[in-house]
Coordinates of C-alpha atoms in Angstrom, one line a residue:
Chain A
D1081 CA 57.7 -123.8 32.7
T1082 CA 58.0 -126.3 35.2
A1083 CA 61.9 -127.5 35.1
V1084 CA 61.5 -130.9 36.7
S1085 CA 58.2 -132.4 36.3
Q1086 CA 56.5 -136.0 37.5
T1087 CA 53.2 -137.6 36.7
P1088 CA 51.3 -138.6 38.4
K1089 CA 51.6 -136.6 41.8
Y1090 CA 49.4 -138.9 43.7
L1091 CA 49.0 -142.6 43.0
V1092 CA 46.7 -145.1 45.5
T1093 CA 47.1 -148.4 44.1
Q1094 CA 46.5 -152.2 45.5
M1095 CA 49.3 -154.5 46.8
G1096 CA 50.6 -156.8 43.7
N1097 CA 49.8 -154.1 41.1
D1098 CA 52.4 -152.6 38.6
K1099 CA 52.8 -149.0 38.3
S1100 CA 54.9 -146.3 36.4
I1101 CA 55.8 -142.7 37.3
K1102 CA 57.1 -140.2 34.7
C1103 CA 59.7 -137.7 34.8
E1104 CA 60.8 -135.2 32.4
Q1105 CA 63.1 -132.2 32.7
N1106 CA 63.5 -129.4 30.3
L1107 CA 66.8 -128.2 31.6
G1108 CA 69.1 -129.7 29.4
H1109 CA 70.8 -131.6 32.0
D1110 CA 72.8 -134.9 31.1
T1111 CA 71.7 -136.7 34.4
M1112 CA 68.8 -137.6 35.9
Y1113 CA 67.6 -139.5 39.2
W1114 CA 65.4 -141.0 41.4
Y1115 CA 65.3 -140.9 45.2
K1116 CA 62.7 -142.4 47.7
Q1117 CA 61.6 -140.3 50.5
D1118 CA 60.1 -142.4 53.5
S1119 CA 57.9 -141.3 56.4
K1120 CA 60.7 -140.1 58.1
K1121 CA 61.7 -137.8 55.6
F1122 CA 64.7 -139.9 55.0
L1123 CA 65.9 -139.0 51.1
K1124 CA 68.0 -142.0 49.6
I1125 CA 68.9 -142.3 46.1
M1126 CA 67.7 -145.3 43.9
F1127 CA 69.0 -144.9 40.6
S1128 CA 70.9 -142.4 38.4
Y1129 CA 71.0 -141.7 34.8
N1130 CA 73.8 -140.2 32.6
N1131 CA 72.6 -139.6 29.3
K1132 CA 70.5 -142.6 29.2
E1133 CA 73.4 -144.7 30.9
L1134 CA 72.6 -146.4 34.1
I1135 CA 75.6 -144.9 36.6
I1136 CA 74.0 -145.5 39.9
N1137 CA 71.8 -148.5 41.0
E1138 CA 71.6 -148.5 44.8
T1139 CA 70.1 -151.7 46.5
V1140 CA 66.7 -151.6 45.4
P1141 CA 64.3 -154.7 45.0
N1142 CA 64.6 -155.5 41.0
R1143 CA 60.9 -154.9 41.2
F1144 CA 62.1 -151.2 40.5
S1145 CA 63.1 -150.9 36.7
P1146 CA 64.1 -147.3 35.8
K1147 CA 63.9 -146.5 31.6
S1148 CA 65.3 -143.3 30.1
P1149 CA 63.9 -143.3 26.6
D1150 CA 66.0 -140.0 26.4
K1151 CA 67.7 -137.5 28.2
A1152 CA 65.2 -135.6 28.9
H1153 CA 63.0 -138.6 30.4
L1154 CA 63.6 -140.9 33.3
N1155 CA 60.5 -142.9 34.2
L1156 CA 60.3 -145.5 37.1
H1157 CA 58.4 -148.9 36.6
I1158 CA 57.5 -150.8 39.6
N1159 CA 56.1 -154.3 39.7
S1160 CA 54.0 -156.2 42.2
L1161 CA 54.0 -153.5 44.4
E1162 CA 54.6 -154.1 48.1
L1163 CA 52.8 -151.9 51.5
G1164 CA 56.8 -151.0 52.0
D1165 CA 56.7 -149.1 48.4
S1166 CA 54.5 -146.5 50.4
A1167 CA 56.8 -143.3 50.2
V1168 CA 57.1 -140.1 48.1
Y1169 CA 59.2 -140.7 44.8
F1170 CA 61.5 -137.7 43.9
C1171 CA 62.9 -137.5 40.5
A1172 CA 66.0 -134.7 39.9
S1173 CA 68.5 -133.6 37.3
S1174 CA 71.6 -132.2 37.1
P1175 CA 74.6 -130.5 35.3
P1176 CA 77.7 -132.2 35.2
V1177 CA 78.6 -130.8 39.0
A1178 CA 76.3 -132.9 41.1
D1179 CA 75.4 -130.7 43.9
T1180 CA 73.0 -128.6 42.5
Q1181 CA 70.3 -131.4 41.8
Y1182 CA 67.0 -130.0 40.7
F1183 CA 63.9 -132.0 42.2
G1184 CA 60.7 -132.4 40.9
P1185 CA 57.5 -132.2 43.0
G1186 CA 57.5 -135.6 44.0
T1187 CA 54.8 -138.5 43.5
R1188 CA 53.0 -139.7 46.7
L1189 CA 52.4 -143.4 46.2
T1190 CA 50.1 -145.1 48.5
V1191 CA 49.8 -149.0 48.7
L1192 CA 46.7 -150.3 50.1
Chain B
Q1040 CA 73.9 -146.0 61.9
K1041 CA 73.5 -143.7 58.8
E1042 CA 76.0 -142.0 57.1
V1043 CA 74.8 -138.6 57.9
E1044 CA 72.7 -137.8 60.8
Q1045 CA 70.4 -135.0 61.7
D1046 CA 68.1 -134.1 64.7
P1047 CA 64.7 -134.7 63.1
G1048 CA 63.2 -131.7 65.4
P1049 CA 61.1 -129.8 65.4
L1050 CA 62.7 -126.6 66.2
S1051 CA 60.7 -123.6 67.0
V1052 CA 62.2 -120.3 67.2
P1053 CA 60.1 -116.9 66.9
E1054 CA 60.5 -114.5 64.5
G1055 CA 63.7 -112.8 64.2
A1056 CA 65.8 -115.3 65.9
I1057 CA 68.9 -117.1 65.1
V1058 CA 68.0 -120.7 63.8
S1059 CA 71.1 -123.1 64.3
L1060 CA 71.2 -126.6 62.5
N1061 CA 73.5 -129.1 61.9
C1062 CA 74.6 -132.4 61.0
T1063 CA 77.2 -134.9 61.7
Y1064 CA 79.0 -137.6 59.3
S1065 CA 80.9 -140.7 59.5
N1066 CA 82.4 -140.9 56.1
S1067 CA 85.9 -139.3 55.7
A1068 CA 85.6 -139.2 51.9
F1069 CA 82.9 -136.7 51.9
Q1070 CA 84.6 -133.4 50.4
Y1071 CA 81.0 -131.5 49.3
F1072 CA 78.5 -130.7 51.5
M1073 CA 75.2 -129.2 50.7
W1074 CA 71.8 -127.9 52.8
Y1075 CA 68.7 -128.2 50.9
R1076 CA 65.4 -126.9 52.3
Q1077 CA 62.3 -128.7 51.7
Y1078 CA 58.9 -126.9 52.0
S1079 CA 55.9 -129.3 53.2
R1080 CA 54.6 -131.4 49.8
K1081 CA 57.4 -129.7 47.7
G1082 CA 60.6 -131.0 46.3
P1083 CA 64.2 -130.3 47.8
E1084 CA 65.9 -126.9 46.9
L1085 CA 69.4 -126.5 47.1
L1086 CA 70.5 -123.4 49.4
M1087 CA 74.2 -123.7 49.9
Y1088 CA 77.2 -125.7 49.3
T1089 CA 80.6 -125.8 50.5
Y1090 CA 84.1 -127.6 49.4
S1091 CA 86.0 -129.1 52.7
S1092 CA 86.6 -126.9 55.8
G1093 CA 85.0 -123.6 56.2
N1094 CA 82.4 -120.9 56.0
K1095 CA 80.2 -120.0 53.4
E1096 CA 77.9 -116.8 53.6
D1097 CA 74.7 -116.1 51.4
G1098 CA 72.3 -113.2 52.5
R1099 CA 70.8 -114.6 56.1
F1100 CA 72.2 -117.9 55.5
T1101 CA 75.9 -119.0 56.7
A1102 CA 77.3 -122.8 56.2
Q1103 CA 80.1 -124.3 58.0
V1104 CA 82.1 -127.0 58.1
D1105 CA 84.3 -128.7 60.3
K1106 CA 86.0 -131.9 58.7
S1107 CA 88.0 -132.6 61.6
S1108 CA 85.1 -133.2 63.8
K1109 CA 82.7 -134.2 60.9
Y1110 CA 80.4 -131.7 61.7
I1111 CA 78.3 -129.5 59.6
S1112 CA 76.2 -126.2 60.3
L1113 CA 73.9 -124.0 58.7
F1114 CA 72.9 -120.9 60.4
I1115 CA 69.7 -118.7 59.4
R1116 CA 69.9 -115.1 60.8
D1117 CA 66.6 -112.5 61.0
S1118 CA 64.6 -115.8 61.0
Q1119 CA 61.0 -115.5 59.0
P1120 CA 58.1 -117.6 59.1
S1121 CA 58.9 -118.6 55.4
D1122 CA 62.0 -119.9 56.5
S1123 CA 59.8 -122.8 58.2
A1124 CA 60.5 -126.2 55.9
T1125 CA 63.0 -128.9 56.4
Y1126 CA 66.3 -128.6 56.4
L1127 CA 68.7 -131.3 54.5
C1128 CA 72.1 -131.7 54.7
A1129 CA 73.7 -133.6 52.1
C1130 CA 77.5 -135.1 51.5
R1131 CA 79.3 -136.5 48.8
N1132 CA 82.5 -137.5 48.2
A1133 CA 85.1 -136.0 45.1
A1134 CA 84.1 -138.6 42.6
G1135 CA 80.8 -139.5 41.3
N1136 CA 77.5 -138.0 41.7
K1137 CA 76.0 -139.4 44.8
L1138 CA 74.4 -137.3 47.6
T1139 CA 74.0 -138.8 50.9
F1140 CA 71.3 -137.0 52.7
G1141 CA 70.7 -136.7 56.3
G1142 CA 67.3 -137.5 57.4
G1143 CA 66.4 -133.2 58.1
T1144 CA 65.1 -131.1 60.3
R1145 CA 61.8 -129.3 60.6
V1146 CA 62.0 -126.0 61.7
L1147 CA 58.9 -123.7 62.6
V1148 CA 59.4 -120.0 62.9
K1149 CA 56.5 -118.4 64.7
P1150 CA 55.6 -114.9 64.0

């Protein structure tokens, strides 16, 4: 009965490859997010969607492209992966009051 | 300089002790302040949130905000080994959904 789920949990890939991470929430929230957490535990927002519409787009390379097919799903596609993309990526969702953001379990991406 | 700063720790305390955590921030527009707990290899979960200055208590947890000093604190009373985790503070301004997180403080509560 997972609230925010992500797949895959682990992703190991070579430099230059293209990969996708999927996120689904069953909480009925309108707003979803992607965060990147680096090795020093720093959690930084990348994107936010509200009802399938992009509302936050931080300074992220355009190799990263979010896609929201419906308000329960927010996928992250990454082109031409680089070593520096290695991190844990978290998906989150929230009701209109954004303080209570519900996070998924994370996807640990390792680029070799 | 990051907008929200935290000492990374680790902060090691014996079981039953009070854990004292804090963050400083630089953006005067921040109005809402949160503490998230993150267990190893899990996503963060919301523990406490406060609006503007003041105190908020919830069981063993007390959150304090001093906007004049741009300083936020979290106290955990009667700490338990299950409190061992990384604690992240987060701030946001009045408008929008963007949370700005600190780097987290790792806490170890030893039995």
